[in-house]
């Protein structure tokens, strides 16, 4: 019996085809991976040096050899992070020169309205959640917080790495100021990433788009309704998502 002659099961469930939307390019995902790896190494090797007077730090850095290797690893990770930052800035300047730089990540007054609407929603003052574009106000805040925070850490880190060179042109007080800025900003950034970023991206919902580069149609409709409507010309109606397309 040929495949065409085989009976069709009329009771079988209809096949649902869901579209997938490109969210991040391969280059952006590599940047994110480099940021994760380098920042994690920097934090783990920097914290023992910041709290050098504690018992656990003295045990970890109990010999000159250990101090040397911790600093070497820290400096290597710093170079990796700096390369990632310079690439990000260079790529942005190239896109800007070609007039292809997206404005999606830049804050607008709409973000203020969205934040207010979300606050009212969380306080049960309204049942309507704000509809977001490609990036919501939380993601923009995260990006710009880390953008300036990493800038502070990179600049202050190189001051601490090459104090003799820097103090040829700047007063000596810049070195202890750089130490305070570098170490405190690292702690603040780590707390921010763990409490804010991880919660909203990985605990509140498992968002793996920065690793896969894609978002499902349902996620686009639910979390980026305005962007979905802009790309497809369709209304982001979740009832349609539940029904699916045949």
Short mmCIF file of C-alpha atoms in Angstrom, two decimals:
data_model
loop_
_atom_site.label_atom_id
_atom_site.label_comp_id
_atom_site.label_asym_id
_atom_site.label_seq_id
_atom_site.Cartn_x
_atom_site.Cartn_y
_atom_site.Cartn_z
CA UNK A 1 0.00 0.00 0.00
CA UNK A 2 1.41 3.37 -0.97
CA UNK A 3 1.56 6.34 1.39
CA UNK A 4 -1.22 8.03 -0.59
CA UNK A 5 -3.51 5.02 -0.06
CA UNK A 6 -3.02 4.90 3.71
CA UNK A 7 -6.03 6.08 5.76
CA UNK A 8 -5.79 9.44 7.47
CA UNK A 9 -6.45 9.55 11.20
CA UNK A 10 -9.20 12.16 11.50
CA UNK A 11 -8.79 12.26 15.29
CA UNK A 12 -5.14 13.32 15.23
CA UNK A 13 -4.35 16.70 16.72
CA UNK A 14 -3.69 19.51 14.23
CA UNK A 15 -0.07 20.42 13.68
CA UNK A 16 0.86 23.76 15.22
CA UNK A 17 3.48 25.80 13.45
CA UNK A 18 4.99 28.57 15.55
CA UNK A 19 7.21 31.23 14.12
CA UNK A 20 10.59 32.03 15.62
CA UNK A 21 12.04 35.55 15.66
CA UNK A 22 15.70 36.51 15.48
CA UNK A 23 16.60 38.60 18.55
CA UNK A 24 20.39 38.60 18.85
CA UNK A 25 23.09 38.11 16.24
CA UNK A 26 25.94 35.64 16.61
CA UNK A 27 28.31 38.52 17.35
CA UNK A 28 26.10 39.85 20.14
CA UNK A 29 25.89 36.38 21.70
CA UNK A 30 29.68 36.05 21.63
CA UNK A 31 29.99 39.47 23.27
CA UNK A 32 27.63 38.35 26.01
CA UNK A 33 29.59 35.14 26.56
CA UNK A 34 32.89 37.03 26.78
CA UNK A 35 31.31 39.43 29.26
CA UNK A 36 30.02 36.58 31.45
CA UNK A 37 33.33 34.69 31.48
CA UNK A 38 35.62 37.69 31.97
CA UNK A 39 33.47 39.39 34.63
CA UNK A 40 33.08 36.16 36.60
CA UNK A 41 36.84 35.55 36.62
CA UNK A 42 37.52 39.18 37.53
CA UNK A 43 35.08 39.06 40.43
CA UNK A 44 36.39 35.76 41.81
CA UNK A 45 40.01 36.90 41.63
CA UNK A 46 39.34 40.49 42.70
CA UNK A 47 37.28 39.90 45.84
CA UNK A 48 40.15 38.15 47.72
CA UNK A 49 42.39 41.13 46.94
CA UNK A 50 39.76 43.65 48.07
CA UNK A 51 39.22 41.91 51.42
CA UNK A 52 42.87 41.06 52.01
CA UNK A 53 42.58 41.36 55.81
CA UNK A 54 39.97 38.61 56.15
CA UNK A 55 40.93 35.13 57.27
CA UNK A 56 39.69 33.36 54.12
CA UNK A 57 41.58 35.79 51.88
CA UNK A 58 44.80 35.34 53.85
CA UNK A 59 44.42 31.56 53.52
CA UNK A 60 43.78 31.81 49.78
CA UNK A 61 46.65 34.24 49.18
CA UNK A 62 48.99 32.71 51.74
CA UNK A 63 52.08 32.63 49.51
CA UNK A 64 53.67 35.07 47.02
CA UNK A 65 53.15 32.50 44.29
CA UNK A 66 49.40 32.42 44.91
CA UNK A 67 49.22 36.21 44.91
CA UNK A 68 51.16 36.29 41.64
CA UNK A 69 48.92 33.78 39.87
CA UNK A 70 45.69 35.35 41.13
CA UNK A 71 46.86 38.70 39.78
CA UNK A 72 47.97 37.18 36.50
CA UNK A 73 44.57 35.55 36.00
CA UNK A 74 42.88 38.82 36.98
CA UNK A 75 44.91 40.80 34.45
CA UNK A 76 44.27 38.27 31.69
CA UNK A 77 40.53 38.45 32.30
CA UNK A 78 40.80 42.24 32.35
CA UNK A 79 42.36 42.21 28.89
CA UNK A 80 39.57 39.94 27.66
CA UNK A 81 36.91 42.24 29.09
CA UNK A 82 38.64 45.32 27.65
CA UNK A 83 38.78 43.68 24.22
CA UNK A 84 35.05 42.98 24.44
CA UNK A 85 34.29 46.58 25.46
CA UNK A 86 36.45 48.03 22.68
CA UNK A 87 34.85 45.74 20.12
CA UNK A 88 31.38 46.77 21.29
CA UNK A 89 32.23 50.47 21.06
CA UNK A 90 34.03 50.06 17.73
CA UNK A 91 31.13 48.16 16.22
CA UNK A 92 28.69 50.83 17.45
CA UNK A 93 30.81 53.59 15.86
CA UNK A 94 30.96 51.71 12.56
CA UNK A 95 27.19 51.23 12.54
CA UNK A 96 26.73 54.89 13.47
CA UNK A 97 28.99 56.02 10.60
CA UNK A 98 26.96 53.86 8.21
CA UNK A 99 23.71 55.17 9.74
CA UNK A 100 22.71 51.64 10.68
CA UNK A 101 22.91 51.94 14.47
CA UNK A 102 19.60 50.88 15.98
CA UNK A 103 17.95 53.25 18.44
CA UNK A 104 16.07 50.43 20.20
CA UNK A 105 18.37 50.42 23.25
CA UNK A 106 18.33 54.19 23.81
CA UNK A 107 16.03 55.41 26.61
CA UNK A 108 12.95 57.43 25.67
CA UNK A 109 10.16 59.08 27.58
CA UNK A 110 8.04 56.04 26.69
CA UNK A 111 10.22 54.03 29.06
CA UNK A 112 9.21 56.37 31.90
CA UNK A 113 5.55 55.85 31.03
CA UNK A 114 6.07 52.07 30.82
CA UNK A 115 7.80 52.01 34.22
CA UNK A 116 4.91 53.96 35.75
CA UNK A 117 2.38 51.65 34.12
CA UNK A 118 4.26 48.59 35.41
CA UNK A 119 4.38 50.06 38.92
CA UNK A 120 0.62 50.61 38.84
CA UNK A 121 0.16 47.04 37.60
CA UNK A 122 2.32 45.60 40.41
CA UNK A 123 0.33 47.62 42.97
CA UNK A 124 -2.95 46.24 41.55
CA UNK A 125 -4.06 49.70 40.47
CA UNK A 126 -4.60 48.51 36.91
CA UNK A 127 -5.03 45.19 35.16
CA UNK A 128 -3.21 46.25 32.03
CA UNK A 129 0.51 45.61 31.69
CA UNK A 130 2.52 47.87 29.38
CA UNK A 131 3.33 46.58 25.90
CA UNK A 132 7.03 46.72 25.04
CA UNK A 133 9.09 47.05 21.90
CA UNK A 134 12.30 45.14 21.23
CA UNK A 135 13.70 46.11 24.64
CA UNK A 136 11.73 47.11 27.73
CA UNK A 137 12.74 49.74 30.28
CA UNK A 138 14.30 47.12 32.61
CA UNK A 139 16.58 45.81 29.85
CA UNK A 140 17.62 49.32 28.87
CA UNK A 141 18.39 50.18 32.49
CA UNK A 142 20.49 47.02 32.81
CA UNK A 143 22.42 47.78 29.62
CA UNK A 144 23.27 51.38 30.50
CA UNK A 145 24.06 50.56 34.14
CA UNK A 146 26.59 47.96 33.01
CA UNK A 147 27.82 50.17 30.16
CA UNK A 148 28.94 52.95 32.52
CA UNK A 149 29.87 50.53 35.31
CA UNK A 150 32.21 48.56 33.06
CA UNK A 151 33.69 51.81 31.80
CA UNK A 152 34.54 52.83 35.36
CA UNK A 153 36.07 49.43 36.11
CA UNK A 154 38.15 49.35 32.93
CA UNK A 155 39.60 52.85 33.39
CA UNK A 156 40.23 52.49 37.13
CA UNK A 157 41.64 49.00 36.62
CA UNK A 158 44.33 50.21 34.23
CA UNK A 159 45.20 53.03 36.63
CA UNK A 160 45.80 50.41 39.34
CA UNK A 161 47.71 48.19 36.91
CA UNK A 162 50.08 50.96 35.75
CA UNK A 163 50.20 53.51 38.62
CA UNK A 164 53.74 54.69 37.79
CA UNK A 165 52.74 55.62 34.25
CA UNK A 166 49.50 57.30 35.27
CA UNK A 167 51.04 59.40 38.05
CA UNK A 168 53.46 60.93 35.55
CA UNK A 169 50.51 62.90 34.20
CA UNK A 170 47.99 62.85 37.07
CA UNK A 171 48.32 63.52 40.84
CA UNK A 172 49.07 60.56 43.10
CA UNK A 173 45.65 60.76 44.74
CA UNK A 174 44.12 59.27 41.60
CA UNK A 175 45.45 55.82 42.56
CA UNK A 176 43.56 55.35 45.88
CA UNK A 177 40.50 56.95 44.24
CA UNK A 178 40.75 54.41 41.43
CA UNK A 179 41.02 51.58 43.97
CA UNK A 180 37.80 52.65 45.70
CA UNK A 181 35.97 53.15 42.41
CA UNK A 182 37.22 49.86 40.95
CA UNK A 183 36.51 47.57 43.89
CA UNK A 184 33.21 49.15 44.95
CA UNK A 185 31.83 49.25 41.42
CA UNK A 186 32.70 45.57 40.97
CA UNK A 187 30.74 44.62 44.10
CA UNK A 188 27.79 46.79 43.09
CA UNK A 189 27.77 45.34 39.57
CA UNK A 190 27.91 41.78 40.89
CA UNK A 191 25.01 42.39 43.29
CA UNK A 192 23.04 44.09 40.52
CA UNK A 193 23.59 41.22 38.08
CA UNK A 194 22.68 38.49 40.57
CA UNK A 195 19.66 40.18 42.15
CA UNK A 196 18.24 42.20 39.25
CA UNK A 197 19.40 40.72 35.96
CA UNK A 198 19.33 37.02 36.85
CA UNK A 199 15.93 37.36 38.51
CA UNK A 200 14.26 39.10 35.58
CA UNK A 201 15.94 37.04 32.85
CA UNK A 202 16.48 33.56 34.27
CA UNK A 203 14.33 33.14 37.40
CA UNK A 204 11.18 35.11 36.63
CA UNK A 205 11.10 33.36 33.26
CA UNK A 206 13.74 31.23 31.58
CA UNK A 207 14.88 33.52 28.79
CA UNK A 208 17.66 31.87 26.78
CA UNK A 209 17.49 34.18 23.77
CA UNK A 210 20.98 35.56 24.48
CA UNK A 211 22.33 32.03 23.98
CA UNK A 212 20.03 30.81 21.19
CA UNK A 213 19.58 34.17 19.49
CA UNK A 214 15.86 33.59 19.03
CA UNK A 215 12.48 34.09 20.69
CA UNK A 216 9.34 32.07 20.08
CA UNK A 217 6.20 33.66 18.72
CA UNK A 218 4.47 33.26 22.07
CA UNK A 219 7.30 35.05 23.88
CA UNK A 220 7.26 37.84 21.33
CA UNK A 221 3.53 38.33 21.70
CA UNK A 222 3.69 38.24 25.50
CA UNK A 223 6.87 40.20 26.29
CA UNK A 224 7.47 42.32 23.16
CA UNK A 225 4.01 42.97 21.78
CA UNK A 226 4.88 46.25 20.05
CA UNK A 227 7.90 44.71 18.35
CA UNK A 228 5.79 41.73 17.24
CA UNK A 229 3.18 44.03 15.71
CA UNK A 230 5.89 46.09 14.00
CA UNK A 231 7.50 43.03 12.43
CA UNK A 232 4.36 41.15 11.41
CA UNK A 233 1.64 43.77 11.12
CA UNK A 234 -0.53 41.52 13.30
CA UNK A 235 -2.10 42.19 16.67
CA UNK A 236 -0.27 40.55 19.57
CA UNK A 237 -3.39 38.71 20.73
CA UNK A 238 -2.44 35.85 23.07
CA UNK A 239 -5.70 34.05 22.30
CA UNK A 240 -4.46 33.61 18.74
CA UNK A 241 -1.22 32.13 20.08
CA UNK A 242 -3.09 29.52 22.08
CA UNK A 243 -4.98 28.47 19.01
CA UNK A 244 -1.88 28.33 16.91
CA UNK A 245 -1.62 28.40 13.13
CA UNK A 246 -2.32 25.30 11.13
#
